[in-house]
Amino acid sequence: DGGITQSPKYLFRKEGQNVTLSCEQNLNHDAMYWYRQDPGQGLRLIYYSQIVNDFQKGDIAEGYSVSREKKESFPLTVTSAQKNPTAFYLCASSMGVVDTEAFFGQGTRLTVV
Amino acid sequence: QKEVEQDPGPLSVPEGAIVSLNCTYSNSAFQYFMWYRQYSRKGPELLMYTYSSGNKEDGRFTAQVDKSSKYISLFIRDSQPSDSATYLCAMSDGTGGYQKVTFGTGTKLQVIP
């Protein structure tokens, strides 16, 4: 089955720790994205990547980092610099730069304890 | 003022009712309009995708775009309990790829058997 896999589904982190969220796709999509979803707010773009070894900051990149070493993988690290990391994180992919149809993973719920 | 406004609901309707979900927007450059359905603790899935003004029908779902009023709607006929979810509108001007898509906050719908 083609799709996007995010892991883990639930993640707990102590304050001051970095944590990495996994995102893998087997759709052969060039572009990948990370969004954050909070109650009462629309999806907000954290980072996106249009091609391997290249990525760009989105609207709320502070406190986050990413890498794109493989086409299939786009992990997101939530660093201790992120002031309010508790949220639902969504990874998505699309065919390419001009495509406006994206497919989403099932999300990772991160809670800081 | 947000670029995309969407009533958060919740909206409760009896099974079989016609549901109307709406978004307004301020950016007249938007020409691609999407509706996503998101079940609780899951990732969004694309329901409808419309370019420019007009109507588009797919089964029980109809998407309507009125660019002159900057208003889009999603109608669900013969609503079912399985339609209970949060519905997100999304839109873009088509020039920047998916990283330029703007999402609404979502409307929570509950269909009561």
Coordinates of N, CA and C in Angstrom, one line a residue:
Chain A
D1 N 0.8 -1.2 0.0 CA 0.0 0.0 0.0 C 0.9 1.2 0.0
G2 N 0.6 2.2 -0.9 CA 1.3 3.4 -0.9 C 0.7 4.4 0.1
G3 N 1.6 5.1 0.7 CA 1.2 6.1 1.7 C 2.3 6.7 2.5
I4 N 1.9 7.4 3.5 CA 2.8 8.1 4.4 C 2.7 7.6 5.8
T5 N 3.8 7.2 6.4 CA 3.8 6.6 7.7 C 4.5 7.5 8.7
Q6 N 3.8 7.9 9.7 CA 4.4 8.7 10.8 C 4.5 7.8 12.0
S7 N 5.6 8.0 12.7 CA 5.8 7.2 14.0 C 6.6 8.1 14.9
P8 N 6.4 7.9 16.3 CA 5.3 7.1 16.8 C 4.0 7.9 16.7
K9 N 2.9 7.2 17.1 CA 1.6 7.9 17.1 C 1.5 8.8 18.3
Y10 N 2.0 8.4 19.4 CA 2.0 9.2 20.6 C 3.4 9.3 21.2
L11 N 3.8 10.5 21.6 CA 5.2 10.7 22.1 C 5.2 11.6 23.3
F12 N 5.9 11.3 24.3 CA 6.0 12.1 25.5 C 7.4 12.5 25.7
R13 N 7.6 13.8 26.0 CA 8.9 14.3 26.1 C 9.1 15.1 27.4
K14 N 10.2 15.0 28.0 CA 10.4 15.9 29.2 C 10.9 17.2 28.7
E15 N 10.6 18.2 29.5 CA 11.1 19.6 29.2 C 12.6 19.6 29.1
G16 N 13.1 20.2 28.0 CA 14.6 20.3 27.9 C 15.2 19.3 27.0
Q17 N 14.3 18.3 26.6 CA 14.8 17.2 25.7 C 14.5 17.5 24.3
N18 N 15.4 17.1 23.4 CA 15.1 17.0 21.9 C 14.3 15.7 21.6
V19 N 13.5 15.7 20.6 CA 12.8 14.5 20.2 C 12.6 14.6 18.7
T20 N 12.7 13.4 18.1 CA 12.6 13.3 16.6 C 11.4 12.5 16.2
L21 N 10.6 13.1 15.3 CA 9.4 12.5 14.8 C 9.7 11.9 13.4
S22 N 9.3 10.7 13.1 CA 9.6 10.1 11.9 C 8.5 10.3 10.8
C23 N 8.9 10.4 9.6 CA 7.9 10.5 8.4 C 8.6 9.8 7.3
E24 N 7.9 8.7 6.8 CA 8.4 8.0 5.6 C 7.2 7.9 4.6
Q25 N 7.6 8.1 3.3 CA 6.5 7.9 2.2 C 7.1 7.0 1.1
N26 N 6.2 6.2 0.6 CA 6.5 5.4 -0.6 C 5.7 5.7 -1.8
L27 N 5.3 7.0 -1.9 CA 4.5 7.5 -3.0 C 5.4 8.0 -4.1
N28 N 6.7 8.0 -3.9 CA 7.7 8.6 -4.9 C 7.4 10.1 -5.1
H29 N 7.0 10.8 -4.1 CA 6.7 12.2 -4.1 C 8.0 13.0 -3.9
D30 N 8.2 14.1 -4.6 CA 9.4 14.9 -4.4 C 9.3 15.8 -3.2
A31 N 8.1 16.3 -3.0 CA 7.9 17.4 -2.0 C 7.3 16.8 -0.7
M32 N 7.9 17.2 0.4 CA 7.4 16.8 1.7 C 7.3 18.0 2.7
Y33 N 6.3 17.9 3.6 CA 6.0 19.0 4.5 C 5.7 18.5 5.9
W34 N 6.0 19.4 6.9 CA 5.6 19.2 8.3 C 4.7 20.4 8.7
Y35 N 3.6 20.0 9.3 CA 2.6 20.9 9.8 C 2.4 20.7 11.3
R36 N 2.0 21.7 12.0 CA 1.6 21.6 13.3 C 0.1 22.0 13.4
Q37 N -0.7 21.3 14.2 CA -2.1 21.5 14.3 C -2.4 21.7 15.8
D38 N -3.0 22.9 16.2 CA -3.4 23.2 17.5 C -4.9 23.5 17.5
P39 N -5.6 23.2 18.6 CA -7.0 23.5 18.7 C -7.3 25.0 18.3
G40 N -8.3 25.2 17.5 CA -8.7 26.5 17.1 C -7.8 27.2 16.1
Q41 N -6.8 26.5 15.6 CA -5.9 27.1 14.6 C -5.8 26.2 13.4
G42 N -5.6 26.8 12.2 CA -5.4 26.0 11.0 C -4.1 25.3 11.1
L43 N -3.9 24.4 10.1 CA -2.5 23.8 10.0 C -1.5 24.9 9.7
R44 N -0.4 24.8 10.4 CA 0.7 25.8 10.2 C 1.9 25.1 9.8
L45 N 2.5 25.6 8.7 CA 3.7 25.0 8.1 C 4.9 25.2 8.9
I46 N 5.7 24.1 9.2 CA 6.9 24.3 10.0 C 8.1 24.3 9.0
Y47 N 8.2 23.3 8.2 CA 9.3 23.1 7.2 C 8.7 22.4 6.0
Y48 N 9.4 22.6 4.8 CA 9.0 21.9 3.7 C 10.3 21.6 2.9
S49 N 10.2 20.5 2.1 CA 11.4 20.1 1.2 C 10.8 19.8 -0.2
Q50 N 11.5 20.4 -1.1 CA 11.0 20.2 -2.5 C 11.9 19.1 -3.2
I51 N 13.0 18.8 -2.6 CA 13.9 17.8 -3.2 C 14.9 17.3 -2.2
V52 N 15.5 16.2 -2.4 CA 16.5 15.7 -1.5 C 17.6 16.7 -1.3
N53 N 18.1 16.7 0.0 CA 19.2 17.6 0.5 C 18.8 19.1 0.4
D54 N 17.5 19.4 0.3 CA 17.1 20.8 0.3 C 15.8 20.9 1.1
F55 N 15.8 22.0 2.0 CA 14.5 22.2 2.7 C 14.5 23.7 3.1
Q56 N 13.3 24.2 3.3 CA 13.0 25.6 3.5 C 12.2 25.8 4.8
K57 N 12.4 26.9 5.5 CA 11.5 27.2 6.7 C 10.1 27.5 6.2
G58 N 9.2 27.1 7.0 CA 7.8 27.5 6.8 C 7.5 28.7 7.7
D59 N 6.3 28.8 8.2 CA 5.8 30.0 8.9 C 6.2 29.9 10.4
I60 N 6.5 28.7 10.9 CA 6.8 28.6 12.4 C 8.0 27.7 12.6
A61 N 9.1 27.9 12.0 CA 10.2 27.0 12.0 C 11.1 27.1 13.3
E62 N 10.9 28.2 14.1 CA 11.8 28.3 15.3 C 11.6 27.2 16.2
G63 N 12.7 26.6 16.7 CA 12.7 25.5 17.6 C 12.5 24.1 17.0
Y64 N 12.5 24.1 15.7 CA 12.4 22.8 14.9 C 13.6 22.7 14.0
S65 N 14.0 21.5 13.6 CA 14.9 21.2 12.6 C 14.5 20.0 11.8
V66 N 15.0 19.9 10.5 CA 14.7 18.8 9.7 C 15.9 18.4 8.9
S67 N 15.8 17.2 8.2 CA 16.8 16.8 7.3 C 16.1 16.1 6.2
R68 N 16.7 16.0 5.0 CA 16.1 15.3 3.8 C 17.2 14.6 3.1
E69 N 17.7 13.5 3.7 CA 18.8 12.8 3.1 C 18.4 11.7 2.1
K70 N 17.1 11.3 2.2 CA 16.5 10.4 1.3 C 15.2 10.9 0.8
K71 N 14.8 10.6 -0.4 CA 13.6 11.0 -1.0 C 12.4 10.6 -0.1
E72 N 12.5 9.4 0.5 CA 11.4 8.8 1.2 C 11.2 9.3 2.6
S73 N 12.2 10.0 3.2 CA 12.2 10.3 4.6 C 12.4 11.8 4.9
F74 N 11.7 12.2 5.8 CA 11.7 13.7 6.2 C 11.5 13.8 7.7
P75 N 12.5 13.4 8.5 CA 12.3 13.5 10.0 C 12.3 14.9 10.5
L76 N 11.5 15.1 11.6 CA 11.4 16.5 12.2 C 11.9 16.3 13.7
T77 N 12.8 17.2 14.0 CA 13.3 17.2 15.4 C 12.8 18.4 16.1
V78 N 12.1 18.2 17.2 CA 11.6 19.3 18.1 C 12.6 19.5 19.1
T79 N 13.2 20.7 19.1 CA 14.3 20.9 20.0 C 13.8 21.6 21.3
S80 N 14.7 21.6 22.3 CA 14.4 22.2 23.6 C 14.1 23.7 23.4
A81 N 14.5 24.3 22.3 CA 14.2 25.7 22.1 C 12.8 26.0 21.7
Q82 N 12.0 25.0 21.4 CA 10.6 25.2 21.1 C 9.8 25.4 22.4
K83 N 9.2 26.6 22.5 CA 8.7 27.0 23.8 C 7.4 26.3 24.1
N84 N 6.6 25.9 23.1 CA 5.3 25.2 23.4 C 5.1 24.1 22.4
P85 N 5.9 23.0 22.7 CA 5.9 21.9 21.7 C 4.7 20.9 21.7
T86 N 3.9 21.0 22.7 CA 2.8 20.1 22.8 C 1.8 20.4 21.7
A87 N 1.6 19.4 20.8 CA 0.7 19.7 19.6 C 0.6 18.4 18.8
F88 N -0.3 18.4 17.8 CA -0.4 17.3 16.9 C 0.4 17.7 15.6
Y89 N 1.3 16.8 15.3 CA 2.2 17.1 14.1 C 1.8 16.2 13.0
L90 N 1.7 16.8 11.8 CA 1.3 16.1 10.6 C 2.4 16.3 9.5
C91 N 2.7 15.1 8.9 CA 3.6 15.1 7.8 C 2.8 14.9 6.5
A92 N 3.2 15.5 5.4 CA 2.5 15.4 4.1 C 3.5 15.4 3.0
S93 N 3.0 14.9 1.9 CA 3.8 14.9 0.7 C 3.0 15.2 -0.6
S94 N 3.6 15.7 -1.6 CA 2.9 16.0 -2.9 C 3.9 15.7 -4.0
M95 N 3.3 15.6 -5.2 CA 4.2 15.2 -6.3 C 5.3 16.1 -6.6
G96 N 5.0 17.4 -6.5 CA 6.1 18.4 -6.8 C 5.7 19.8 -6.4
V97 N 6.5 20.7 -6.8 CA 6.4 22.0 -6.4 C 5.1 22.7 -6.8
V98 N 4.6 22.4 -8.0 CA 3.4 23.1 -8.4 C 2.1 22.3 -8.1
D99 N 2.3 21.2 -7.5 CA 1.1 20.3 -7.2 C 0.4 20.9 -6.0
T100 N -0.9 21.0 -6.0 CA -1.7 21.5 -4.9 C -2.5 20.4 -4.3
E101 N -2.1 19.2 -4.5 CA -2.8 18.1 -3.8 C -1.8 17.3 -3.0
A102 N -2.0 17.3 -1.7 CA -1.1 16.6 -0.8 C -1.8 15.5 0.0
F103 N -1.0 14.5 0.4 CA -1.4 13.4 1.1 C -0.8 13.4 2.5
F104 N -1.6 13.2 3.5 CA -1.2 13.3 4.9 C -0.9 12.0 5.6
G105 N 0.0 12.0 6.5 CA 0.2 10.9 7.4 C -0.9 10.9 8.5
Q106 N -0.8 10.0 9.4 CA -1.8 9.9 10.5 C -1.5 10.7 11.7
G107 N -0.3 11.4 11.7 CA 0.0 12.3 12.7 C 0.7 11.7 13.9
T108 N 1.4 12.6 14.7 CA 2.0 12.2 15.9 C 1.6 13.2 17.0
R109 N 1.1 12.7 18.1 CA 0.7 13.6 19.2 C 1.8 13.7 20.1
L110 N 2.4 14.9 20.3 CA 3.6 15.1 21.1 C 3.1 15.8 22.4
T111 N 3.4 15.3 23.5 CA 3.1 15.9 24.8 C 4.3 16.1 25.6
V112 N 4.5 17.3 26.1 CA 5.7 17.6 27.0 C 5.2 17.5 28.4
V113 N 5.9 16.6 29.2 CA 5.5 16.4 30.6 C 6.6 16.9 31.6
Chain B
Q1 N -7.2 40.2 10.8 CA -8.2 39.3 10.1 C -7.4 38.1 9.5
K2 N -8.0 36.9 9.8 CA -7.4 35.8 9.2 C -7.6 35.7 7.7
E3 N -6.7 35.1 6.9 CA -6.9 35.0 5.5 C -8.0 34.1 5.1
V4 N -8.2 33.1 5.9 CA -9.3 32.1 5.7 C -10.1 32.0 7.0
E5 N -11.4 32.2 7.0 CA -12.3 32.1 8.1 C -13.2 30.9 8.0
Q6 N -13.3 30.1 9.1 CA -14.2 29.0 9.1 C -14.8 28.8 10.4
D7 N -16.1 28.7 10.5 CA -16.8 28.5 11.8 C -16.4 27.2 12.4
P8 N -15.9 27.2 13.6 CA -15.4 26.0 14.2 C -16.5 25.0 14.7
G9 N -17.7 25.4 14.7 CA -18.8 24.6 15.2 C -18.7 24.4 16.7
P10 N -19.1 23.2 17.3 CA -19.5 22.0 16.5 C -20.9 22.2 15.9
L11 N -21.1 21.5 14.8 CA -22.4 21.4 14.1 C -23.0 20.0 14.3
S12 N -24.2 20.0 14.9 CA -24.9 18.7 15.1 C -26.1 18.6 14.3
V13 N -26.2 17.5 13.5 CA -27.4 17.4 12.6 C -27.9 15.9 12.8
P14 N -29.2 15.7 12.5 CA -29.7 14.3 12.5 C -29.3 13.6 11.2
E15 N -29.2 12.3 11.3 CA -28.9 11.5 10.2 C -29.8 11.8 9.0
G16 N -29.3 11.9 7.8 CA -30.1 12.1 6.6 C -30.3 13.6 6.3
A17 N -29.8 14.5 7.1 CA -29.9 15.9 6.9 C -28.9 16.3 5.8
I18 N -29.2 17.5 5.2 CA -28.3 18.1 4.3 C -27.4 19.1 5.2
V19 N -26.1 18.9 5.0 CA -25.1 19.7 5.8 C -24.5 20.7 4.9
S20 N -24.3 21.9 5.4 CA -23.7 23.0 4.6 C -22.5 23.5 5.5
L21 N -21.3 23.4 4.9 CA -20.1 23.9 5.6 C -19.5 25.0 4.8
N22 N -19.0 26.0 5.4 CA -18.6 27.2 4.6 C -17.3 27.8 5.1
C23 N -16.6 28.5 4.2 CA -15.4 29.2 4.5 C -15.5 30.5 3.7
T24 N -15.0 31.6 4.3 CA -14.8 32.8 3.6 C -13.3 33.2 3.6
Y25 N -12.9 33.9 2.6 CA -11.5 34.2 2.5 C -11.3 35.7 2.0
S26 N -10.1 36.2 2.2 CA -9.9 37.6 1.8 C -8.9 37.8 0.6
N27 N -8.2 36.7 0.3 CA -7.2 36.9 -0.8 C -7.8 36.6 -2.1
S28 N -8.0 37.6 -2.9 CA -8.7 37.4 -4.2 C -7.8 36.6 -5.2
A29 N -6.6 36.3 -4.9 CA -5.7 35.6 -5.8 C -5.9 34.1 -5.7
F30 N -6.6 33.6 -4.6 CA -6.9 32.2 -4.4 C -7.7 31.7 -5.6
Q31 N -7.3 30.6 -6.2 CA -8.0 30.0 -7.3 C -8.1 28.4 -7.2
Y32 N -7.4 27.9 -6.2 CA -7.5 26.4 -6.0 C -8.1 26.2 -4.6
F33 N -9.2 25.4 -4.5 CA -9.9 25.3 -3.3 C -10.1 23.8 -3.0
M34 N -9.9 23.5 -1.7 CA -9.9 22.1 -1.3 C -10.7 21.9 -0.1
W35 N -11.3 20.8 0.1 CA -11.9 20.4 1.3 C -11.3 19.1 1.8
Y36 N -10.9 19.0 3.1 CA -10.3 17.9 3.7 C -11.3 17.4 4.8
R37 N -11.3 16.1 5.0 CA -12.0 15.5 6.1 C -11.0 14.9 7.1
Q38 N -11.2 15.2 8.4 CA -10.2 14.7 9.4 C -11.0 14.1 10.5
Y39 N -10.8 12.8 10.7 CA -11.4 12.0 11.8 C -10.5 12.3 13.0
S40 N -11.1 12.1 14.2 CA -10.4 12.4 15.4 C -9.1 11.7 15.5
R41 N -8.0 12.4 15.8 CA -6.6 11.8 16.0 C -6.1 11.1 14.7
K42 N -6.6 11.6 13.6 CA -6.1 11.1 12.3 C -5.6 12.2 11.4
G43 N -4.9 11.9 10.3 CA -4.5 12.9 9.4 C -5.6 13.3 8.5
P44 N -5.6 14.5 7.9 CA -6.7 14.9 7.0 C -6.6 14.1 5.7
E45 N -7.8 13.9 5.0 CA -7.8 13.2 3.7 C -8.6 14.1 2.8
L46 N -8.1 14.2 1.6 CA -8.7 15.1 0.6 C -10.0 14.6 0.1
L47 N -11.0 15.5 0.2 CA -12.4 15.1 -0.2 C -12.7 15.7 -1.6
M48 N -12.5 17.0 -1.8 CA -12.9 17.7 -3.0 C -11.8 18.7 -3.3
Y49 N -11.6 18.9 -4.6 CA -10.6 19.8 -5.2 C -11.2 20.5 -6.3
T50 N -11.2 21.8 -6.2 CA -11.9 22.7 -7.2 C -11.0 23.8 -7.7
Y51 N -11.0 24.0 -9.0 CA -10.3 25.1 -9.5 C -11.3 26.2 -10.0
S52 N -11.0 27.4 -9.5 CA -11.8 28.6 -9.8 C -13.3 28.5 -9.4
S53 N -14.2 29.2 -10.0 CA -15.5 29.2 -9.5 C -16.4 28.1 -10.1
G54 N -17.5 27.8 -9.5 CA -18.4 26.8 -10.0 C -18.7 25.7 -9.0
N55 N -19.3 24.7 -9.4 CA -19.7 23.6 -8.6 C -19.0 22.3 -9.0
K56 N -18.8 21.4 -8.1 CA -18.2 20.1 -8.4 C -18.9 19.1 -7.5
E57 N -19.4 18.0 -8.1 CA -20.1 17.0 -7.4 C -19.4 15.7 -7.4
D58 N -19.4 15.0 -6.2 CA -18.8 13.7 -6.1 C -19.6 12.9 -5.1
G59 N -20.6 12.1 -5.7 CA -21.4 11.3 -4.8 C -22.3 12.2 -4.0
R60 N -22.2 12.0 -2.6 CA -23.1 12.9 -1.7 C -22.5 14.2 -1.5
F61 N -21.3 14.5 -2.0 CA -20.6 15.7 -1.7 C -20.7 16.7 -2.9
T62 N -20.9 18.0 -2.6 CA -20.9 19.0 -3.6 C -20.0 20.2 -3.1
A63 N -19.0 20.6 -3.9 CA -18.2 21.8 -3.5 C -18.7 22.9 -4.4
Q64 N -18.8 24.1 -3.8 CA -19.2 25.2 -4.5 C -18.3 26.4 -4.2
V65 N -17.9 27.1 -5.3 CA -17.0 28.2 -5.1 C -17.6 29.5 -5.7
D66 N -17.7 30.6 -4.9 CA -18.2 31.8 -5.4 C -17.1 32.9 -5.2
K67 N -16.3 33.0 -6.3 CA -15.1 33.9 -6.1 C -15.5 35.4 -6.0
S68 N -16.6 35.8 -6.5 CA -17.1 37.2 -6.4 C -17.4 37.5 -5.0
S69 N -17.9 36.5 -4.2 CA -18.2 36.8 -2.8 C -17.1 36.3 -1.9
K70 N -16.0 35.6 -2.4 CA -15.0 35.0 -1.7 C -15.5 34.1 -0.6
Y71 N -16.3 33.1 -1.1 CA -17.0 32.2 -0.3 C -17.1 30.8 -0.9
I72 N -16.7 29.8 -0.1 CA -16.8 28.5 -0.6 C -17.6 27.6 0.3
S73 N -18.3 26.6 -0.2 CA -19.2 25.7 0.6 C -18.9 24.3 0.2
L74 N -19.2 23.4 1.2 CA -19.3 22.0 1.0 C -20.6 21.5 1.5
F75 N -21.4 20.9 0.6 CA -22.7 20.3 0.9 C -22.6 18.8 1.0
I76 N -23.2 18.3 2.0 CA -23.2 16.8 2.2 C -24.7 16.4 2.2
R77 N -25.1 15.6 1.3 CA -26.5 15.2 1.2 C -26.6 13.9 2.0
D78 N -27.8 13.6 2.5 CA -28.1 12.3 3.2 C -27.0 12.0 4.2
S79 N -26.7 12.9 5.1 CA -25.6 12.8 6.0 C -25.7 11.5 6.8
Q80 N -24.5 10.9 7.1 CA -24.4 9.6 7.8 C -23.6 9.8 9.0
P81 N -23.8 8.9 10.0 CA -22.9 9.0 11.2 C -21.4 8.9 10.9
S82 N -21.1 8.2 9.8 CA -19.7 8.1 9.4 C -19.1 9.4 8.9
D83 N -20.0 10.4 8.6 CA -19.5 11.7 8.2 C -19.1 12.6 9.4
S84 N -19.3 12.1 10.6 CA -18.9 12.8 11.7 C -17.4 13.0 11.8
A85 N -16.9 14.2 11.7 CA -15.5 14.5 11.5 C -15.3 16.0 11.6
T86 N -14.1 16.4 11.5 CA -13.8 17.8 11.3 C -13.4 18.1 9.8
Y87 N -14.1 19.1 9.2 CA -13.9 19.4 7.8 C -13.0 20.7 7.7
L88 N -11.9 20.6 7.0 CA -11.0 21.7 6.8 C -11.1 22.2 5.4
C89 N -11.3 23.5 5.2 CA -11.1 24.1 3.9 C -9.7 24.5 3.7
A90 N -9.2 24.5 2.5 CA -7.8 24.9 2.2 C -7.8 25.6 0.8
M91 N -6.9 26.5 0.6 CA -6.9 27.2 -0.7 C -5.5 27.8 -1.0
S92 N -5.3 28.0 -2.3 CA -4.0 28.6 -2.7 C -4.2 29.4 -4.0
D93 N -3.2 30.2 -4.3 CA -3.2 30.9 -5.6 C -2.6 30.1 -6.7
G94 N -2.0 28.9 -6.3 CA -1.4 28.0 -7.3 C -0.1 28.4 -7.8
T95 N 0.5 29.4 -7.3 CA 1.8 29.8 -7.8 C 3.0 29.3 -7.0
G96 N 2.8 28.8 -5.8 CA 3.9 28.5 -5.0 C 4.0 27.0 -4.5
G97 N 3.1 26.2 -5.0 CA 3.1 24.8 -4.6 C 2.4 24.6 -3.3
Y98 N 2.4 23.4 -2.7 CA 1.6 23.2 -1.5 C 2.1 24.0 -0.3
Q99 N 3.3 24.4 -0.3 CA 3.8 25.2 0.9 C 3.1 26.5 1.0
K100 N 2.3 26.9 -0.1 CA 1.6 28.1 0.0 C 0.1 27.9 0.2
V101 N -0.3 26.7 0.6 CA -1.7 26.5 0.8 C -2.1 27.0 2.2
T102 N -3.2 27.7 2.3 CA -3.7 28.2 3.6 C -4.9 27.4 4.0
F103 N -4.9 27.0 5.3 CA -6.0 26.1 5.8 C -6.9 26.9 6.7
G104 N -8.2 26.6 6.7 CA -9.1 27.1 7.7 C -8.9 26.3 9.0
T105 N -9.5 26.7 10.0 CA -9.4 26.1 11.3 C -10.2 24.8 11.5
G106 N -11.1 24.6 10.6 CA -11.9 23.4 10.6 C -13.2 23.5 11.3
T107 N -14.3 22.8 10.8 CA -15.6 22.8 11.4 C -15.9 21.4 11.8
K108 N -16.2 21.2 13.1 CA -16.5 19.9 13.6 C -17.9 19.5 13.4
L109 N -18.2 18.4 12.7 CA -19.5 18.0 12.4 C -19.9 16.7 13.2
Q110 N -21.0 16.7 13.7 CA -21.5 15.4 14.4 C -22.9 15.1 13.8
V111 N -23.0 13.9 13.2 CA -24.2 13.4 12.6 C -24.8 12.4 13.6
I112 N -26.0 12.7 14.1 CA -26.6 11.9 15.2 C -27.5 10.9 14.6
P113 N -27.4 9.6 14.9 CA -28.2 8.5 14.3 C -29.7 8.7 14.8

